[in-house]
PDB file of C-alpha atoms in Angstrom:
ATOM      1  CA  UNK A  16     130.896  72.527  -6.147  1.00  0.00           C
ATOM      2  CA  UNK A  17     132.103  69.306  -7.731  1.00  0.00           C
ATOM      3  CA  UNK A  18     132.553  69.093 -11.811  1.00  0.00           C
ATOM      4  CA  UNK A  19     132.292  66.370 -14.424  1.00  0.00           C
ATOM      5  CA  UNK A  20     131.813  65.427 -17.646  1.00  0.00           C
ATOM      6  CA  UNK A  21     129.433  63.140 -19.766  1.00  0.00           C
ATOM      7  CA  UNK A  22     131.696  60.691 -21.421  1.00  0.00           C
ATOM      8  CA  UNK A  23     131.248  58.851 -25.085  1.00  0.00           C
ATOM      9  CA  UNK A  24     128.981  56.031 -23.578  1.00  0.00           C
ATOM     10  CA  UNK A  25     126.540  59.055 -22.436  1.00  0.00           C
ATOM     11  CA  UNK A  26     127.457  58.733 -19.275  1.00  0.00           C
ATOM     12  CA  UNK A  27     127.670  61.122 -16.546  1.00  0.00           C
ATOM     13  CA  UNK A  28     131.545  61.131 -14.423  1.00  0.00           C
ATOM     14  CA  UNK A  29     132.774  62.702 -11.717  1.00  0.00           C
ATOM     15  CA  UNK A  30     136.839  62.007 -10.603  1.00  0.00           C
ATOM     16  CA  UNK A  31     137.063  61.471  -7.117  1.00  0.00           C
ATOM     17  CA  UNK A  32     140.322  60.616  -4.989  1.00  0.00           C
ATOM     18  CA  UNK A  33     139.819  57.596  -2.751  1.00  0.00           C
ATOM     19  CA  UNK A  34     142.217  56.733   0.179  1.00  0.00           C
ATOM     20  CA  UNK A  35     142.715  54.641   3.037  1.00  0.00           C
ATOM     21  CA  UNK A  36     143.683  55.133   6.501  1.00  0.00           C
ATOM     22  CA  UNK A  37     147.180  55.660   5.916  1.00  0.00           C
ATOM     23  CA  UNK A  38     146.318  58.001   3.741  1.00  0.00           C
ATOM     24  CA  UNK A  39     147.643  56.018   0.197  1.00  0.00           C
ATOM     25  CA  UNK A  40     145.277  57.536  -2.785  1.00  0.00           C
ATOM     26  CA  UNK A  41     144.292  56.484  -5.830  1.00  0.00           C
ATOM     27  CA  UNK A  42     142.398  58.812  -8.496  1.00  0.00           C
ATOM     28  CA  UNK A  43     139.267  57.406 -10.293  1.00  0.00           C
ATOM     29  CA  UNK A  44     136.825  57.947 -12.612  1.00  0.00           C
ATOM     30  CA  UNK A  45     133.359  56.628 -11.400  1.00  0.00           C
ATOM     31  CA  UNK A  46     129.806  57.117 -13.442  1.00  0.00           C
ATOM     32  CA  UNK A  47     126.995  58.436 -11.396  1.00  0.00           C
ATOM     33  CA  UNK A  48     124.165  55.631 -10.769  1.00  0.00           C
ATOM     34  CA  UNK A  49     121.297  57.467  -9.810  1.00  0.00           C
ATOM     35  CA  UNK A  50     119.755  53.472  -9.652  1.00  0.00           C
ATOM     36  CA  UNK A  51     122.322  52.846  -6.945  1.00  0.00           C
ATOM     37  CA  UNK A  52     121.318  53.631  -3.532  1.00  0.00           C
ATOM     38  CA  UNK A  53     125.012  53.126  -1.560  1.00  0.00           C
ATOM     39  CA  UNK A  54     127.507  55.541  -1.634  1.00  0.00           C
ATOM     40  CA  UNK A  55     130.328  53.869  -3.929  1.00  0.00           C
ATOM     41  CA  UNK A  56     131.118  50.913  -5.610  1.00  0.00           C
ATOM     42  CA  UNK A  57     134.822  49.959  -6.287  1.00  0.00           C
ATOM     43  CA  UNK A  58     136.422  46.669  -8.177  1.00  0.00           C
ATOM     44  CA  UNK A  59     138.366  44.410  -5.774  1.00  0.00           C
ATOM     45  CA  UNK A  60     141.399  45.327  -7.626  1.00  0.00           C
ATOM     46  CA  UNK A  61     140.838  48.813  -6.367  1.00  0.00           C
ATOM     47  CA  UNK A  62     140.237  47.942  -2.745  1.00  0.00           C
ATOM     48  CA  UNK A  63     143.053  45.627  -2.810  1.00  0.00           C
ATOM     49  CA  UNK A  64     145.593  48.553  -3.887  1.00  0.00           C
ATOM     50  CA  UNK A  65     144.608  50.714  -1.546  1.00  0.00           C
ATOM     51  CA  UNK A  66     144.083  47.852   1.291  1.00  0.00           C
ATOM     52  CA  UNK A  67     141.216  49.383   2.053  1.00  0.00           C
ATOM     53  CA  UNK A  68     140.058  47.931   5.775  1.00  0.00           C
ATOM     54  CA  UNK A  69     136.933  45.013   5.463  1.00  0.00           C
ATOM     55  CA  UNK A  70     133.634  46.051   7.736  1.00  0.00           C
ATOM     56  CA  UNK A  71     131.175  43.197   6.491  1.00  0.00           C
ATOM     57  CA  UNK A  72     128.169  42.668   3.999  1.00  0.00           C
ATOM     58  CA  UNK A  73     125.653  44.881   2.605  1.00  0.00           C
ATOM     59  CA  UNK A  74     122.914  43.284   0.609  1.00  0.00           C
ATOM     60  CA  UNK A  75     121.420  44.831  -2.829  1.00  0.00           C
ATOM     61  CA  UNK A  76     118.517  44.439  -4.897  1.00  0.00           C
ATOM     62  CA  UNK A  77     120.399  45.247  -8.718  1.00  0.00           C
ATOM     63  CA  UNK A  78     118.079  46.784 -11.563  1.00  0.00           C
ATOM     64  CA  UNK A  79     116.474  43.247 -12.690  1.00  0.00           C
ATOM     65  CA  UNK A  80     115.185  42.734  -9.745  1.00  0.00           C
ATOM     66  CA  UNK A  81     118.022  39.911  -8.342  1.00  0.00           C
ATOM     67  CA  UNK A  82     119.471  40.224  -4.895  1.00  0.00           C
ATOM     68  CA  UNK A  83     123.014  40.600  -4.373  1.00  0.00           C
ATOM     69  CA  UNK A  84     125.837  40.741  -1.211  1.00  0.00           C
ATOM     70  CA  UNK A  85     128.321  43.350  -1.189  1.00  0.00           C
ATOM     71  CA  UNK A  86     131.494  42.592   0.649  1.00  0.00           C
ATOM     72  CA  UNK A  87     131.757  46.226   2.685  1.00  0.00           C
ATOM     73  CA  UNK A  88     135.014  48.385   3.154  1.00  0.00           C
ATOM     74  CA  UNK A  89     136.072  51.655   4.776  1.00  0.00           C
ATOM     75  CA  UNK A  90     137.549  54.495   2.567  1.00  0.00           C
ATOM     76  CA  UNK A  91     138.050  58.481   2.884  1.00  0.00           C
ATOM     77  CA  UNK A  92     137.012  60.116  -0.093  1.00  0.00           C
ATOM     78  CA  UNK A  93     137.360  64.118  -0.940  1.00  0.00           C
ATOM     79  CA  UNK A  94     134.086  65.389  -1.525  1.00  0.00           C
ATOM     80  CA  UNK A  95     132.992  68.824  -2.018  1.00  0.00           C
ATOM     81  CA  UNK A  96     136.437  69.766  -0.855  1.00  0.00           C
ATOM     82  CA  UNK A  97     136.323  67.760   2.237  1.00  0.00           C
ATOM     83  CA  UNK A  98     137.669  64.190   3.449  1.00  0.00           C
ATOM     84  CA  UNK A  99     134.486  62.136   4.245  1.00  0.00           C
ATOM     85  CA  UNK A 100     134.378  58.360   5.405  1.00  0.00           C
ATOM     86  CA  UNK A 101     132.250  56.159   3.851  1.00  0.00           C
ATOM     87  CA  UNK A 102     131.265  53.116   3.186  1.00  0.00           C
ATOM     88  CA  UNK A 103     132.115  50.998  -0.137  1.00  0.00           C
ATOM     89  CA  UNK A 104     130.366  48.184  -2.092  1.00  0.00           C
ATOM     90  CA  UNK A 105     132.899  45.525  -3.793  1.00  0.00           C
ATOM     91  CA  UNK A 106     131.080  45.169  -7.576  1.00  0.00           C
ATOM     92  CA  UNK A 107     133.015  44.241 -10.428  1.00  0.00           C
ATOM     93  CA  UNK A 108     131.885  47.055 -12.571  1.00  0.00           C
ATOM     94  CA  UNK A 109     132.926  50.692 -13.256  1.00  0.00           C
ATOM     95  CA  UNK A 110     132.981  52.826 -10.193  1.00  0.00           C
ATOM     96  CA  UNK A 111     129.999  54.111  -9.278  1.00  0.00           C
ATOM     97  CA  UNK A 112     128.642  56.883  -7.436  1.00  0.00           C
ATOM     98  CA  UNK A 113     125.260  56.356  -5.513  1.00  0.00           C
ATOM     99  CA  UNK A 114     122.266  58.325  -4.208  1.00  0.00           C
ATOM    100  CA  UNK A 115     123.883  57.932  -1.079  1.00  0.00           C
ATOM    101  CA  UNK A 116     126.946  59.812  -1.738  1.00  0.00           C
ATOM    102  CA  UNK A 117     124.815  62.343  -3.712  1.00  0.00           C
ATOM    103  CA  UNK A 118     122.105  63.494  -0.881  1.00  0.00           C
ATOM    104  CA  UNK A 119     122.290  66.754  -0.004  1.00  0.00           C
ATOM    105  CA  UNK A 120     123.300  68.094  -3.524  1.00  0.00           C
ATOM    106  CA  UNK A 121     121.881  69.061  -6.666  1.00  0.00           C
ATOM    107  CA  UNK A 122     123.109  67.385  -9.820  1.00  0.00           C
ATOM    108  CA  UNK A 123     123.363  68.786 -13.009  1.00  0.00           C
ATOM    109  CA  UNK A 124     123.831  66.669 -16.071  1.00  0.00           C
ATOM    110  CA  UNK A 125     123.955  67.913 -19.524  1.00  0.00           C
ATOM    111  CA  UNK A 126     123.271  64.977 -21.399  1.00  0.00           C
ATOM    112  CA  UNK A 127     125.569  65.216 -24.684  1.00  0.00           C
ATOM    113  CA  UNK A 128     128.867  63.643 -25.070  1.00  0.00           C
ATOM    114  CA  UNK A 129     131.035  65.858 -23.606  1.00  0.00           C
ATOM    115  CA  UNK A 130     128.388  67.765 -21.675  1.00  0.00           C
ATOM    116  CA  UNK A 131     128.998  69.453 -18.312  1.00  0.00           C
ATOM    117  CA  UNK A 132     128.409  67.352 -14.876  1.00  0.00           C
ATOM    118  CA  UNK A 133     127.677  69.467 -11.986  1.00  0.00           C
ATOM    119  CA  UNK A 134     127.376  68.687  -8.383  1.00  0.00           C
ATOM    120  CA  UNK A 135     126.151  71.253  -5.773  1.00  0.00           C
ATOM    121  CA  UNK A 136     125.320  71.278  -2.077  1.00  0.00           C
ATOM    122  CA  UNK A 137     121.520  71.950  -1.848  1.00  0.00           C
ATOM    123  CA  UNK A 138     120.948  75.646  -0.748  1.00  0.00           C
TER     124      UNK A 138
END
């Protein structure tokens, strides 16, 4: 079971460590985008720390109906307690955390500043 927390812009957060392949990490805060279909988003300034390894292009349809391309990259994430490799999106926005990375759990939100975050495998 993963925790968060909904921050002042009513948003819901989970803090996720994010490596590469030779193992570097780097702690972040990313909201959950349950609009977002990938798995996670990063800012190149991220992926460039971490020299996180290119794969290629992904291509997006964002929330007003334009289409975008992602430039792709490899990372290991702990989730639920595990490493897991996954793909991530290059957007120049908050990290965010997508349906992708969510299937296969329940999430919880309690939508007040403040409120409780809660991510679940499904039973």
């Amino acid at each position: 079971m993963m925790h968060g927390i909904v921050n002042s812009s009513c948003e819901a957060t989970i803090s996720l460590v994010v490596s590469n392949t030779n193992r570097q990490t780097h702690l972040i805060d990313a909201v959950i985008d349950t609009g977002y279909t990938g798995f996670l988003s990063l800012p190149r300034e991220i992926i460039v720390t971490l020299n996180l390894p290119w794969t290629g292009f992904d291509r997006g349809t964002l929330g007003d109906g334009s289409e975008v391309t992602f430039e792709v990259y490899a990372a290991t994430i702990i989730w639920d307690g595990q490493y897991r490799n996954i793909p991530v999106n290059e957007a120049e926005t908050d990290p965010l955390v997508g349906m992708s990375l969510l299937y296969g759990y329940d999430l919880y939100i309690r939508a007040v500043e403040g409120g409780n975050v809660t991510i679940k495998p499904v039973e």
